[in-house]
Amino acid sequence: MFLTRRLRPVDSLIGAHGLSSFCLGLALPYTAIYLADQPGVGTGGVALFYASSGIANLVVALLLSTGILKLGRVPLGVLGTLLWLAGYLGVSAIGSHLSAVASAIGVGAGQGCIMAAIIPLINVLITPEERRQVFARRYAVLNATLALGSLVSGLLTVVLPRSVIPYFFVVNAVGVLPLTVAIIAVRRHLPAPTKEEQESEAAPLPLLGLWKVMLPVALFQLAASLFAFSQFDATAPLITTGLMDMPLFMVSLMLFLVVTVIVFCQRPMTRRLEEKPEMTGLHIAVALWVAGYVVAGLFAFAPFGLRMAGLLVYVVLFGLGECAYSCSFHPWLISVVPDSELTRANALVNSMMGVGKFAGPSVGIGLALSGNATVVWLGLAASCTVVTVLTRLLMNRRGTAAPAVSEQLQ
């Protein structure tokens, strides 16, 4: 029975995605360093690469959400993996700004297609009762494999020369092929569309109607990306080393700790939230993020030991917030729209994540210009709180809780 359960189609899909995430972890820490060292690329090329990747991701999301690009879940996922393959093979040979843009478009567009397809694919392979557990497990697997890949590449660069770095990009490119196979393989397990679903696909929800329904979800995702995820990735390292006078190893320690929290606390958090509404889990996530910011802000000018303790508490609270988010957000998204609209809705949400990741570092850097770490941490806490309250008010005003949404779509 255990073996059968492990071999479920959804588990093979998550496992293949986890392998791809491990391979991404090999390359991710060294992408900017490698590109900056390439003749004809430099620092300007690095900025161009990331900007082009983000724009390509956003364009794909907008094409899908508007219905201009119409692809089924399986073809969309396969297309995404092939674009990713081409993009990262190109990264290993980048030698000019033009080639950097071309590779970035493949990477960004590939990621946009994969992320738009994978959530609907997972959802159709599981029952509604499994959503919280499965999406939480997916989140934990992706985080753990990404961190493990980063650790392995870090160890390899200690014992091998710098010339090994381009091979990380090749491995990352090839590592997506098992996900291609897994996406194709689950096709035969997809249920045949019902008559109602066929009619819904024939007459999709107008773009304005989709936006009205999805606005609270998109706004929450934008807020989470702007004031939580991008801040941990970009602002926290900057503030930690620049304004709080912490040693460089603290950045690695924070990443290691947050992944550890997610891996070990995801299942207990999911169990505690399983019987509660999805919005309760998301409110808890934001409350934990805000609490972490407040703790870091209050200890920002304490003695060294207390500053470090405050940062570690922030990381633990942030990781717990991610646990609450991961088992709540996508089930909430899925409950808001019919299955036939899920790919478009997910693409719309991904576009908000792309905007947040692109603009988020600017928010943190803007606050950091104050030169005061407490201002940064408490500013982020206030921003998180305000946007979440606005999202809740918007939900109440529009009546976009799951039961009300089904009425709007009829």
Coordinates of C-alpha atoms in Angstrom, one line a residue, residues 8 15 38 45 92 104 131 171 182 217-218 227 239 254 257 265 289 300 313 397:
R8 CA 0.5 8.1 -7.4
G15 CA 9.0 14.4 -7.3
Q38 CA 31.7 37.0 -18.7
G45 CA 24.3 42.3 -18.5
S92 CA 26.1 28.4 -20.1
A104 CA 16.5 35.1 -20.2
R131 CA -5.5 20.0 -1.3
V171 CA 22.6 20.2 -15.4
A182 CA 6.1 13.4 -15.7
V217 CA -6.5 36.7 -4.6
A218 CA -4.2 38.7 -6.9
F227 CA 6.4 42.7 1.3
I239 CA 19.9 45.0 6.1
M254 CA 19.2 32.6 7.7
L257 CA 17.2 28.0 9.1
C265 CA 7.0 22.4 10.6
W289 CA 5.5 37.7 9.1
A300 CA 18.0 46.1 15.5
V313 CA 13.5 34.7 15.6
R397 CA -17.3 44.2 -0.2

